[in-house]
Amino acid sequence: MNERGPIESWLSDMDGVLVHEGHAIPGAAEFLDALRSSGKPFLVLTNNSIYTRRDLSARLGSLGLRVPAEAIFTSALATAAFLAGQRPEGSAYVIGEAGLTTALHEAGFVLTDLDPDYVVLGETRTYSFSQITRAIRLIEAGARFVATNPDPVGPSMEGSLPATGAVAAMITRATGVAPYFVGKPNPLMMRTALNVVGGHSESTAMVGDRMDTDVVAGVEAGLETILVLSGVTRSDEVERFPYRPSRVLDSIADVVPLVGA
């Protein structure tokens, strides 16, 4: 690996890094405390588009993790920023929750099912057959297809749930139109997050638990990448990928000493 300079700003995934199955991962609070004490800018990134960042701040706070709303960046916010840049004051038919609809409203989009510019698919716990049917017909009529992230399943206390990528695949199968995915592993989300945090790729680290989203997106964006083994990717799986993280650590607790380095 090439020698890099000190880490001046931090990006961190949420699920599998800071929290797991509704509980804070040991060391997460200390990591956030170290970031605040250092004064280094940071963002918590998530492909979850269900919640607004204020909602996520409150949910993390209930677990003892102090993360201000402005330090949270979701795939919904990345999608809204992307669409606002592509077609200012455009229109969209949205399948998703408050996190996505709020972000699009705040970006100046009109939400409608009447000849929209885009069909935007996000994550929801109540995917509706009628909504999916409407999305298919709008795409067939010419609406552009965008999705917040490609994750096929999401976690729950009971097990896996179908997520955005799985529903997108169904719509693609019906229409022959593949979506543009904005969230991780698209490096667009990383570059947008870098702009938000005011960081530079040469001096920013990305901490994640998945080789196929967090690490590859960080690598493609030119960031230092830190894989923690507290989530999805196991240590014996790392060598299967053609790209490598800068560091592999057991958990976020092992990242704490690096914050002040």
Coordinates of C-alpha atoms in Angstrom, one line a residue:
M1 CA 0.0 0.0 0.0
N2 CA 1.2 3.6 -0.7
E3 CA 2.0 5.7 2.3
R4 CA -0.8 8.2 3.1
G5 CA -0.8 11.3 5.2
P6 CA -2.7 11.7 8.5
I7 CA -6.4 11.1 8.5
E8 CA -8.1 14.5 8.7
S9 CA -11.7 13.6 8.1
W10 CA -13.8 10.4 8.7
L11 CA -16.6 8.6 7.0
S12 CA -18.2 5.7 8.8
D13 CA -20.9 3.2 7.9
M14 CA -23.6 2.7 10.5
D15 CA -25.0 -0.8 10.5
G16 CA -22.4 -3.4 11.3
V17 CA -19.9 -0.7 12.4
L18 CA -21.6 1.4 15.0
V19 CA -24.8 -0.6 15.6
H20 CA -25.9 -4.2 15.2
E21 CA -29.4 -5.6 15.6
G22 CA -30.6 -2.7 17.6
H23 CA -27.5 -2.5 19.9
A24 CA -24.5 -0.2 20.0
I25 CA -21.3 -2.1 19.1
P26 CA -18.7 -1.9 21.9
G27 CA -16.3 1.0 21.1
A28 CA -18.8 2.9 19.0
A29 CA -19.4 5.6 21.6
E30 CA -15.7 5.9 22.3
F31 CA -15.0 6.3 18.6
L32 CA -17.6 9.1 18.3
D33 CA -16.2 10.8 21.5
A34 CA -12.7 10.6 20.0
L35 CA -13.9 12.3 16.8
R36 CA -15.6 15.1 18.7
S37 CA -12.6 15.6 20.9
S38 CA -10.3 15.7 17.9
G39 CA -12.4 18.3 16.1
K40 CA -12.0 16.4 12.8
P41 CA -15.1 16.5 10.6
F42 CA -17.0 13.2 10.2
L43 CA -20.1 11.8 8.6
V44 CA -22.0 8.6 9.4
L45 CA -23.2 7.1 6.1
T46 CA -26.0 4.7 5.5
N47 CA -27.7 3.2 2.5
N48 CA -30.9 3.1 4.6
S49 CA -33.3 5.6 3.0
I50 CA -36.3 5.0 5.4
Y51 CA -35.5 7.6 8.1
T52 CA -34.6 11.3 8.0
R53 CA -31.3 12.2 9.5
R54 CA -33.1 13.7 12.5
D55 CA -34.9 10.4 13.0
L56 CA -31.6 8.5 12.8
S57 CA -29.9 10.9 15.2
A58 CA -32.6 10.2 17.7
R59 CA -32.5 6.4 17.2
L60 CA -28.7 6.4 17.7
G61 CA -29.1 8.6 20.7
S62 CA -31.4 6.1 22.3
L63 CA -28.5 3.6 22.1
G64 CA -26.1 6.0 23.7
L65 CA -24.5 7.2 20.5
R66 CA -24.3 10.9 20.1
V67 CA -24.4 11.8 16.5
P68 CA -25.9 15.2 15.4
A69 CA -28.3 15.1 12.6
E70 CA -26.0 17.2 10.4
A71 CA -23.3 14.5 10.7
I72 CA -25.5 11.8 9.1
F73 CA -25.7 11.3 5.4
T74 CA -28.2 8.8 3.8
S75 CA -28.7 7.3 0.4
A76 CA -31.9 9.4 0.3
L77 CA -30.0 12.6 0.7
A78 CA -27.4 11.5 -1.9
T79 CA -30.3 10.6 -4.3
A80 CA -32.0 14.0 -3.8
A81 CA -28.7 15.8 -4.4
F82 CA -28.0 13.8 -7.5
L83 CA -31.5 14.4 -9.0
A84 CA -31.5 18.1 -8.1
G85 CA -28.2 18.4 -10.1
Q86 CA -29.6 16.5 -13.0
R87 CA -33.0 18.1 -13.3
P88 CA -33.6 21.0 -10.9
E89 CA -37.2 21.3 -9.7
G90 CA -38.1 18.1 -11.4
S91 CA -40.8 15.6 -10.5
A92 CA -40.8 12.1 -9.2
Y93 CA -43.0 9.2 -8.4
V94 CA -41.6 7.8 -5.1
I95 CA -41.8 4.4 -3.5
G96 CA -40.3 4.9 -0.1
E97 CA -40.6 6.4 3.4
A98 CA -40.2 9.8 5.0
G99 CA -36.4 9.8 4.7
L100 CA -36.7 9.8 0.9
T101 CA -39.8 11.9 0.4
T102 CA -38.5 14.6 2.8
A103 CA -35.1 14.7 1.0
L104 CA -36.7 15.1 -2.4
H105 CA -39.1 17.8 -1.1
E106 CA -36.2 19.8 0.4
A107 CA -34.4 19.5 -2.9
G108 CA -37.3 21.2 -4.7
F109 CA -38.9 18.1 -6.3
V110 CA -42.6 17.7 -6.9
L111 CA -43.9 14.2 -5.9
T112 CA -46.5 13.1 -8.3
D113 CA -47.8 10.0 -10.2
L114 CA -48.8 12.1 -13.3
D115 CA -46.1 11.9 -15.9
P116 CA -43.1 12.3 -13.6
D117 CA -39.5 12.8 -14.8
Y118 CA -38.3 9.9 -12.5
V119 CA -39.5 6.9 -10.7
V120 CA -37.5 6.8 -7.5
L121 CA -37.3 3.6 -5.5
G122 CA -36.2 3.5 -1.9
E123 CA -36.5 1.2 1.0
T124 CA -39.8 0.7 2.8
R125 CA -41.3 -1.9 5.2
T126 CA -44.6 -1.8 3.2
Y127 CA -43.9 -2.4 -0.5
S128 CA -47.3 -2.2 -2.2
F129 CA -48.2 -4.2 -5.3
S130 CA -50.3 -1.3 -6.5
Q131 CA -47.3 1.1 -6.1
I132 CA -44.9 -1.3 -7.9
T133 CA -47.5 -1.7 -10.7
R134 CA -47.8 2.1 -11.0
A135 CA -44.0 2.4 -11.1
I136 CA -43.7 -0.2 -13.9
R137 CA -46.3 1.6 -16.0
L138 CA -44.7 5.0 -15.5
I139 CA -41.3 3.6 -16.5
E140 CA -42.9 1.9 -19.6
A141 CA -44.3 5.4 -20.4
G142 CA -40.8 7.0 -20.3
A143 CA -40.0 7.9 -16.7
R144 CA -36.3 7.5 -15.8
F145 CA -35.6 4.8 -13.1
V146 CA -33.5 5.7 -10.1
A147 CA -33.0 3.7 -6.9
T148 CA -31.4 4.8 -3.7
N149 CA -29.2 1.7 -3.2
P150 CA -28.7 -1.8 -4.6
D151 CA -28.9 -3.7 -1.3
P152 CA -31.1 -6.8 -2.0
V153 CA -32.0 -7.5 1.6
G154 CA -32.0 -5.6 4.9
P155 CA -31.7 -6.9 8.5
S156 CA -34.4 -7.2 11.1
M157 CA -34.7 -9.0 14.4
E158 CA -36.7 -11.8 12.7
G159 CA -34.2 -12.2 9.8
S160 CA -33.7 -10.8 6.3
L161 CA -36.2 -8.5 4.6
P162 CA -36.5 -7.7 0.9
A163 CA -34.9 -4.4 0.3
T164 CA -34.5 -1.9 -2.5
G165 CA -32.3 -4.0 -4.8
A166 CA -34.7 -6.9 -4.7
V167 CA -37.7 -4.8 -5.6
A168 CA -35.6 -3.0 -8.3
A169 CA -34.8 -6.3 -9.9
M170 CA -38.5 -7.1 -10.1
I171 CA -39.3 -3.8 -11.8
T172 CA -36.3 -4.3 -14.1
R173 CA -37.6 -7.8 -15.0
A174 CA -41.0 -6.3 -15.9
T175 CA -39.8 -3.3 -17.8
G176 CA -36.4 -4.2 -19.2
V177 CA -35.1 -0.9 -17.7
A178 CA -32.3 -1.1 -15.1
P179 CA -32.2 1.7 -12.4
Y180 CA -29.3 4.0 -11.7
F181 CA -28.3 3.2 -8.1
V182 CA -27.0 6.3 -6.2
G183 CA -26.0 4.8 -2.8
K184 CA -23.0 2.6 -2.0
P185 CA -21.1 1.1 -3.7
N186 CA -21.5 4.0 -6.2
P187 CA -18.5 6.3 -5.5
L188 CA -20.8 9.2 -6.3
M189 CA -22.2 8.8 -2.8
M190 CA -18.7 9.0 -1.4
R191 CA -17.7 12.0 -3.4
T192 CA -20.9 13.8 -2.4
A193 CA -20.2 12.9 1.3
L194 CA -16.7 14.3 0.9
N195 CA -18.1 17.6 -0.4
V196 CA -20.5 17.7 2.6
V197 CA -17.7 17.0 5.1
G198 CA -15.3 19.3 3.3
G199 CA -12.7 16.5 3.1
H200 CA -10.1 15.5 0.5
S201 CA -9.8 11.9 -0.7
E202 CA -6.1 11.7 0.2
S203 CA -6.8 12.5 3.9
T204 CA -10.1 10.9 4.5
A205 CA -10.9 7.4 5.8
M206 CA -13.9 5.2 5.2
V207 CA -14.8 2.7 7.9
G208 CA -17.2 -0.1 6.9
D209 CA -18.1 -3.7 7.4
R210 CA -18.8 -4.8 3.8
M211 CA -16.2 -5.4 1.1
D212 CA -18.8 -5.2 -1.6
T213 CA -20.2 -1.8 -0.7
D214 CA -18.2 0.2 1.9
V215 CA -14.7 -0.8 0.9
V216 CA -15.1 -0.9 -2.9
A217 CA -16.8 2.5 -2.8
G218 CA -14.0 3.9 -0.7
V219 CA -11.3 2.4 -2.9
E220 CA -12.9 3.8 -6.1
A221 CA -13.2 7.3 -4.4
G222 CA -9.5 7.2 -3.5
L223 CA -10.0 7.0 0.3
E224 CA -8.2 5.1 3.0
T225 CA -10.4 2.1 3.7
I226 CA -10.8 0.3 7.1
L227 CA -12.8 -2.9 7.2
V228 CA -14.1 -3.9 10.6
L229 CA -15.1 -7.5 11.1
S230 CA -18.2 -6.8 13.3
G231 CA -20.7 -6.9 10.5
V232 CA -21.2 -8.7 7.2
T233 CA -17.7 -9.5 5.8
R234 CA -15.7 -12.3 7.6
S235 CA -11.9 -12.3 7.8
D236 CA -11.7 -15.4 5.6
E237 CA -13.7 -13.7 2.8
V238 CA -11.4 -10.7 2.4
E239 CA -8.9 -12.4 0.1
R240 CA -11.7 -13.4 -2.3
F241 CA -12.1 -9.8 -3.5
P242 CA -9.8 -8.3 -6.2
Y243 CA -9.4 -5.1 -4.1
R244 CA -8.1 -4.8 -0.6
P245 CA -8.9 -2.5 2.3
S246 CA -6.1 -0.4 3.7
R247 CA -6.6 -2.0 7.1
V248 CA -8.6 -4.9 8.5
L249 CA -9.5 -4.5 12.2
D250 CA -11.8 -6.5 14.5
S251 CA -14.2 -3.7 15.4
I252 CA -14.7 0.0 15.7
A253 CA -13.0 -0.2 19.2
D254 CA -9.7 -0.8 17.3
V255 CA -10.2 2.3 15.2
V256 CA -10.3 4.7 18.2
P257 CA -6.5 5.0 18.5
L258 CA -6.3 6.0 14.9
V259 CA -8.5 9.1 15.3
G260 CA -5.8 11.0 17.2
A261 CA -3.0 9.7 15.1

